[in-house]
């Protein structure tokens, strides 16, 4: 193997390991925090060494670099305005993400890197489906318990994990901290595959496997996905609808007072007040009121942490970062829509489906989030603009 191939392989492996160092969460729980920090530092050092050693460094597409640069400058300003060092972590992940893409762009293959990340999520979705039915039939029992970052108990079944177990019914989470996380990254993988990888096996596996997260956000996004991409293909929609109806019957059979009913179907029901009966109602109201206090630049990360919990709702980013910050957070998706060379009806639909997911699970600062968001951004901006990259 030549030095060039060794360098490319090393960069590729370190990039994948950097993403896996913290997510999926189950891996992180069994490693001391210093291990993933070493992976980050080692990746940083090796990437910078290769970049300094290599004389002819090429930059990714200009708009891709520009959107990262705008975010980096914005969060630097925010840290000064709010006197909040929490914004430094955003700058760190942005810099790290840029270095990963820059090194892959010069020494390896970004498309293969993105595909590996998609496949890793797809495998978890497939195993989640298998585990769901094995648990339902009483064949599979938890191998061990563990504690999530939020203090809730998680159960590892080998094939999948879950922080929600009700008798023989689980909400599968893959190896992430909760089912909603698997659903969230699963939809990102589904969209990236649909637009750029175009692998039918991956698509079908994700569509079916993510159902067993029992995530309401996923069901909404799946409905949009099928409506816009497969409205004229009943052979695709009918089997999935039958599977969803079967699942709905199982959940409904547990009774309206059951916890699984509360966390799924009841989220769509309206009470006497006319609003949807969801555990996020109070969170949304609190975040909305906090947003009104500082609408332009937000309250700031550290100050929000001092207030009662009000995350995971449509107003979380508005309350934390204000109108300006929220615009900057989702700027990569807006860049995709504004790019004439990459814009298409399918691209618009894809962004809308992703944005629908953000209404329930707003942007959270994690390396995997930056990787998936900017993977979509890079592939979109470079898809029809390769000649200028």
Short mmCIF file of N, CA, C and O in Angstrom, two decimals, residues 273-353:
data_model
loop_
_atom_site.label_atom_id
_atom_site.label_comp_id
_atom_site.label_asym_id
_atom_site.label_seq_id
_atom_site.Cartn_x
_atom_site.Cartn_y
_atom_site.Cartn_z
N UNK A 273 -59.26 21.82 26.00
CA UNK A 273 -58.70 23.15 25.73
C UNK A 273 -58.50 23.38 24.25
O UNK A 273 -58.24 24.49 23.82
N UNK A 274 -58.58 22.31 23.47
CA UNK A 274 -58.41 22.43 22.03
C UNK A 274 -56.99 22.25 21.57
O UNK A 274 -56.70 22.21 20.39
N UNK A 275 -56.04 22.12 22.52
CA UNK A 275 -54.66 21.93 22.12
C UNK A 275 -54.27 20.46 22.19
O UNK A 275 -54.89 19.67 22.89
N UNK A 276 -53.24 20.10 21.44
CA UNK A 276 -52.82 18.71 21.41
C UNK A 276 -52.28 18.31 22.77
O UNK A 276 -51.48 19.02 23.39
N UNK A 277 -52.72 17.15 23.25
CA UNK A 277 -52.30 16.66 24.57
C UNK A 277 -50.92 16.03 24.46
O UNK A 277 -50.79 14.85 24.22
N UNK A 278 -49.90 16.83 24.63
CA UNK A 278 -48.53 16.34 24.50
C UNK A 278 -47.71 16.78 25.70
O UNK A 278 -47.95 17.83 26.30
N UNK A 279 -46.72 15.97 26.03
CA UNK A 279 -45.83 16.32 27.14
C UNK A 279 -45.01 17.55 26.81
O UNK A 279 -44.39 18.14 27.69
N UNK A 280 -44.99 17.95 25.54
CA UNK A 280 -44.20 19.10 25.14
C UNK A 280 -45.01 20.40 25.14
O UNK A 280 -44.48 21.46 24.82
N UNK A 281 -46.29 20.32 25.46
CA UNK A 281 -47.12 21.53 25.48
C UNK A 281 -46.56 22.57 26.43
O UNK A 281 -46.40 23.74 26.08
N UNK A 282 -46.29 22.16 27.67
CA UNK A 282 -45.79 23.09 28.67
C UNK A 282 -44.41 23.62 28.28
O UNK A 282 -44.11 24.81 28.48
N UNK A 283 -43.58 22.73 27.74
CA UNK A 283 -42.24 23.15 27.32
C UNK A 283 -42.32 24.21 26.23
O UNK A 283 -41.58 25.20 26.24
N UNK A 284 -43.23 23.99 25.27
CA UNK A 284 -43.40 24.93 24.17
C UNK A 284 -43.87 26.29 24.69
O UNK A 284 -43.36 27.34 24.27
N UNK A 285 -44.82 26.28 25.61
CA UNK A 285 -45.34 27.53 26.17
C UNK A 285 -44.24 28.28 26.92
O UNK A 285 -44.09 29.51 26.75
N UNK A 286 -43.46 27.56 27.72
CA UNK A 286 -42.39 28.20 28.48
C UNK A 286 -41.34 28.80 27.56
O UNK A 286 -40.88 29.93 27.76
N UNK A 287 -40.95 28.04 26.52
CA UNK A 287 -39.92 28.52 25.59
C UNK A 287 -40.43 29.72 24.79
O UNK A 287 -39.68 30.66 24.51
N UNK A 288 -41.71 29.68 24.45
CA UNK A 288 -42.31 30.79 23.70
C UNK A 288 -42.28 32.07 24.53
O UNK A 288 -41.96 33.16 24.01
N UNK A 289 -42.62 31.96 25.80
CA UNK A 289 -42.61 33.13 26.67
C UNK A 289 -41.19 33.65 26.87
O UNK A 289 -40.95 34.87 26.92
N UNK A 290 -40.22 32.73 26.97
CA UNK A 290 -38.83 33.13 27.13
C UNK A 290 -38.31 33.80 25.87
O UNK A 290 -37.52 34.75 25.93
N UNK A 291 -38.75 33.34 24.72
CA UNK A 291 -38.37 33.94 23.44
C UNK A 291 -38.83 35.40 23.37
O UNK A 291 -38.11 36.27 22.87
N UNK A 292 -39.99 35.69 23.91
CA UNK A 292 -40.53 37.05 23.89
C UNK A 292 -39.67 38.01 24.71
O UNK A 292 -39.67 39.22 24.46
N UNK A 293 -38.93 37.48 25.68
CA UNK A 293 -38.08 38.32 26.53
C UNK A 293 -36.88 38.84 25.74
O UNK A 293 -36.51 40.02 25.84
N UNK A 294 -36.25 37.97 24.95
CA UNK A 294 -35.08 38.35 24.14
C UNK A 294 -35.27 37.82 22.71
O UNK A 294 -34.62 36.83 22.32
N UNK A 295 -36.13 38.42 21.92
CA UNK A 295 -36.48 37.87 20.61
C UNK A 295 -35.39 37.94 19.55
O UNK A 295 -35.34 37.09 18.66
N UNK A 296 -34.51 38.91 19.62
CA UNK A 296 -33.53 39.10 18.54
C UNK A 296 -32.32 38.19 18.69
O UNK A 296 -32.00 37.40 17.79
N UNK A 297 -31.63 38.25 19.82
CA UNK A 297 -30.41 37.47 20.03
C UNK A 297 -30.59 36.34 21.04
O UNK A 297 -29.64 35.61 21.32
N UNK A 298 -31.78 36.19 21.59
CA UNK A 298 -32.03 35.08 22.50
C UNK A 298 -31.48 35.31 23.89
O UNK A 298 -30.84 36.32 24.20
N UNK A 299 -31.70 34.33 24.75
CA UNK A 299 -31.28 34.40 26.15
C UNK A 299 -29.83 33.97 26.34
O UNK A 299 -29.15 34.43 27.25
N UNK A 300 -29.35 33.09 25.46
CA UNK A 300 -28.00 32.55 25.61
C UNK A 300 -28.03 31.17 26.24
O UNK A 300 -28.94 30.85 27.02
N UNK A 301 -27.05 30.35 25.90
CA UNK A 301 -27.02 28.96 26.35
C UNK A 301 -26.93 28.84 27.87
O UNK A 301 -27.72 28.14 28.51
N UNK A 302 -25.97 29.53 28.46
CA UNK A 302 -25.75 29.41 29.91
C UNK A 302 -26.94 29.90 30.70
O UNK A 302 -27.33 29.29 31.71
N UNK A 303 -27.54 31.01 30.28
CA UNK A 303 -28.69 31.54 30.99
C UNK A 303 -29.89 30.61 30.88
O UNK A 303 -30.67 30.46 31.81
N UNK A 304 -30.04 29.97 29.73
CA UNK A 304 -31.14 29.02 29.54
C UNK A 304 -30.98 27.83 30.47
O UNK A 304 -31.97 27.27 30.95
N UNK A 305 -29.74 27.43 30.72
CA UNK A 305 -29.49 26.29 31.61
C UNK A 305 -29.88 26.61 33.05
O UNK A 305 -30.15 25.69 33.83
N UNK A 306 -29.91 27.88 33.41
CA UNK A 306 -30.28 28.28 34.76
C UNK A 306 -31.80 28.29 34.94
O UNK A 306 -32.29 28.28 36.07
N UNK A 307 -32.53 28.32 33.83
CA UNK A 307 -33.99 28.38 33.86
C UNK A 307 -34.57 26.97 33.88
O UNK A 307 -33.87 25.99 33.60
N UNK A 308 -35.85 26.82 34.21
CA UNK A 308 -36.49 25.50 34.16
C UNK A 308 -36.35 24.89 32.76
O UNK A 308 -36.33 25.60 31.76
N UNK A 309 -36.27 23.57 32.70
CA UNK A 309 -36.09 22.86 31.43
C UNK A 309 -37.20 23.21 30.45
O UNK A 309 -38.39 23.13 30.78
N UNK A 310 -36.82 23.60 29.23
CA UNK A 310 -37.81 23.93 28.21
C UNK A 310 -37.27 23.61 26.82
O UNK A 310 -37.43 24.37 25.86
N UNK A 311 -36.63 22.46 26.70
CA UNK A 311 -36.03 22.05 25.43
C UNK A 311 -36.96 21.13 24.64
O UNK A 311 -38.06 20.79 25.08
N UNK A 312 -36.50 20.72 23.44
CA UNK A 312 -37.22 19.78 22.58
C UNK A 312 -38.61 20.27 22.19
O UNK A 312 -39.61 19.56 22.36
N UNK A 313 -38.67 21.47 21.69
CA UNK A 313 -39.92 22.03 21.19
C UNK A 313 -39.58 23.10 20.15
O UNK A 313 -38.43 23.55 20.06
N UNK A 314 -40.55 23.53 19.35
CA UNK A 314 -40.27 24.46 18.25
C UNK A 314 -39.64 25.79 18.66
O UNK A 314 -39.00 26.47 17.84
N UNK A 315 -39.82 26.20 19.93
CA UNK A 315 -39.32 27.51 20.36
C UNK A 315 -37.98 27.42 21.11
O UNK A 315 -37.49 28.44 21.60
N UNK A 316 -37.40 26.23 21.17
CA UNK A 316 -36.16 26.08 21.93
C UNK A 316 -35.04 26.95 21.37
O UNK A 316 -34.38 27.70 22.10
N UNK A 317 -34.78 26.84 20.08
CA UNK A 317 -33.69 27.63 19.48
C UNK A 317 -34.02 29.12 19.49
O UNK A 317 -33.12 29.95 19.66
N UNK A 318 -35.28 29.47 19.29
CA UNK A 318 -35.67 30.88 19.33
C UNK A 318 -35.44 31.46 20.71
O UNK A 318 -34.96 32.59 20.85
N UNK A 319 -35.78 30.71 21.75
CA UNK A 319 -35.57 31.18 23.11
C UNK A 319 -34.09 31.29 23.44
O UNK A 319 -33.65 32.23 24.10
N UNK A 320 -33.31 30.33 22.97
CA UNK A 320 -31.88 30.30 23.29
C UNK A 320 -31.07 31.30 22.47
O UNK A 320 -30.25 32.05 23.01
N UNK A 321 -31.30 31.32 21.16
CA UNK A 321 -30.45 32.11 20.26
C UNK A 321 -31.18 33.22 19.52
O UNK A 321 -30.56 33.96 18.74
N UNK A 322 -32.48 33.35 19.73
CA UNK A 322 -33.22 34.42 19.10
C UNK A 322 -33.45 34.20 17.61
O UNK A 322 -33.08 33.16 17.05
N UNK A 323 -34.04 35.19 16.97
CA UNK A 323 -34.34 35.09 15.54
C UNK A 323 -33.06 35.01 14.72
O UNK A 323 -32.95 34.20 13.80
N UNK A 324 -32.08 35.82 15.07
CA UNK A 324 -30.81 35.82 14.33
C UNK A 324 -30.11 34.48 14.46
O UNK A 324 -29.68 33.88 13.47
N UNK A 325 -29.99 33.98 15.68
CA UNK A 325 -29.29 32.72 15.90
C UNK A 325 -29.99 31.54 15.25
O UNK A 325 -29.34 30.65 14.69
N UNK A 326 -31.33 31.52 15.31
CA UNK A 326 -32.09 30.43 14.70
C UNK A 326 -31.88 30.43 13.19
O UNK A 326 -31.72 29.37 12.57
N UNK A 327 -31.87 31.61 12.59
CA UNK A 327 -31.60 31.73 11.15
C UNK A 327 -30.22 31.17 10.81
O UNK A 327 -30.06 30.44 9.83
N UNK A 328 -29.24 31.49 11.64
CA UNK A 328 -27.87 31.02 11.39
C UNK A 328 -27.76 29.51 11.58
O UNK A 328 -27.06 28.83 10.83
N UNK A 329 -28.46 28.97 12.58
CA UNK A 329 -28.40 27.53 12.83
C UNK A 329 -28.83 26.73 11.61
O UNK A 329 -28.20 25.74 11.23
N UNK A 330 -29.91 27.18 10.98
CA UNK A 330 -30.46 26.44 9.84
C UNK A 330 -30.00 27.00 8.49
O UNK A 330 -30.55 26.64 7.44
N UNK A 331 -28.98 27.85 8.54
CA UNK A 331 -28.45 28.46 7.32
C UNK A 331 -27.97 27.44 6.28
O UNK A 331 -28.16 27.65 5.08
N UNK A 332 -27.35 26.32 6.70
CA UNK A 332 -26.92 25.33 5.69
C UNK A 332 -28.07 24.83 4.82
O UNK A 332 -27.91 24.66 3.60
N UNK A 333 -29.24 24.61 5.43
CA UNK A 333 -30.40 24.16 4.65
C UNK A 333 -30.93 25.28 3.76
O UNK A 333 -31.37 25.03 2.63
N UNK A 334 -30.86 26.51 4.24
CA UNK A 334 -31.30 27.65 3.45
C UNK A 334 -30.36 27.89 2.27
O UNK A 334 -30.80 28.29 1.18
N UNK A 335 -29.06 27.64 2.48
CA UNK A 335 -28.08 27.75 1.39
C UNK A 335 -28.42 26.76 0.28
O UNK A 335 -28.29 27.06 -0.90
N UNK A 336 -28.84 25.57 0.67
CA UNK A 336 -29.20 24.54 -0.32
C UNK A 336 -30.38 25.01 -1.16
O UNK A 336 -30.39 24.86 -2.39
N UNK A 337 -31.38 25.59 -0.50
CA UNK A 337 -32.56 26.06 -1.22
C UNK A 337 -32.24 27.27 -2.10
O UNK A 337 -32.88 27.47 -3.14
N UNK A 338 -31.26 28.07 -1.68
CA UNK A 338 -30.93 29.28 -2.42
C UNK A 338 -29.97 29.03 -3.58
O UNK A 338 -29.79 29.90 -4.44
N UNK A 339 -29.36 27.84 -3.63
CA UNK A 339 -28.39 27.53 -4.67
C UNK A 339 -29.10 27.11 -5.96
O UNK A 339 -29.75 26.06 -6.00
N UNK A 340 -28.99 27.92 -6.99
CA UNK A 340 -29.71 27.65 -8.24
C UNK A 340 -29.24 26.38 -8.92
O UNK A 340 -30.02 25.70 -9.59
N UNK A 341 -27.96 26.04 -8.78
CA UNK A 341 -27.42 24.88 -9.47
C UNK A 341 -27.82 23.56 -8.83
O UNK A 341 -27.81 22.51 -9.49
N UNK A 342 -28.16 23.58 -7.54
CA UNK A 342 -28.53 22.33 -6.87
C UNK A 342 -30.04 22.26 -6.59
O UNK A 342 -30.55 21.20 -6.25
N UNK A 343 -30.72 23.39 -6.73
CA UNK A 343 -32.13 23.43 -6.37
C UNK A 343 -32.98 22.61 -7.34
O UNK A 343 -32.77 22.60 -8.54
N UNK A 344 -33.93 21.89 -6.76
CA UNK A 344 -34.90 21.12 -7.54
C UNK A 344 -36.12 20.91 -6.65
O UNK A 344 -36.09 21.19 -5.45
N UNK A 345 -37.19 20.42 -7.24
CA UNK A 345 -38.40 20.13 -6.47
C UNK A 345 -38.11 19.10 -5.39
O UNK A 345 -38.55 19.23 -4.25
N UNK A 346 -37.33 18.07 -5.75
CA UNK A 346 -37.00 17.01 -4.79
C UNK A 346 -36.14 17.56 -3.66
O UNK A 346 -36.29 17.16 -2.50
N UNK A 347 -35.23 18.50 -3.99
CA UNK A 347 -34.38 19.08 -2.95
C UNK A 347 -35.22 19.92 -1.99
O UNK A 347 -35.01 19.88 -0.76
N UNK A 348 -36.16 20.67 -2.52
CA UNK A 348 -37.05 21.47 -1.68
C UNK A 348 -37.85 20.57 -0.74
O UNK A 348 -37.97 20.85 0.46
N UNK A 349 -38.40 19.48 -1.28
CA UNK A 349 -39.17 18.53 -0.47
C UNK A 349 -38.30 17.94 0.63
O UNK A 349 -38.72 17.81 1.78
N UNK A 350 -37.07 17.58 0.29
CA UNK A 350 -36.15 17.00 1.26
C UNK A 350 -35.88 17.94 2.42
O UNK A 350 -35.90 17.54 3.59
N UNK A 351 -35.64 19.21 2.11
CA UNK A 351 -35.38 20.19 3.16
C UNK A 351 -36.62 20.38 4.03
O UNK A 351 -36.52 20.48 5.26
N UNK A 352 -37.80 20.38 3.43
CA UNK A 352 -39.04 20.55 4.19
C UNK A 352 -39.25 19.37 5.15
O UNK A 352 -39.71 19.55 6.28
N UNK A 353 -38.93 18.17 4.70
CA UNK A 353 -39.07 16.98 5.56
C UNK A 353 -38.10 17.07 6.74
O UNK A 353 -38.46 16.76 7.88
#
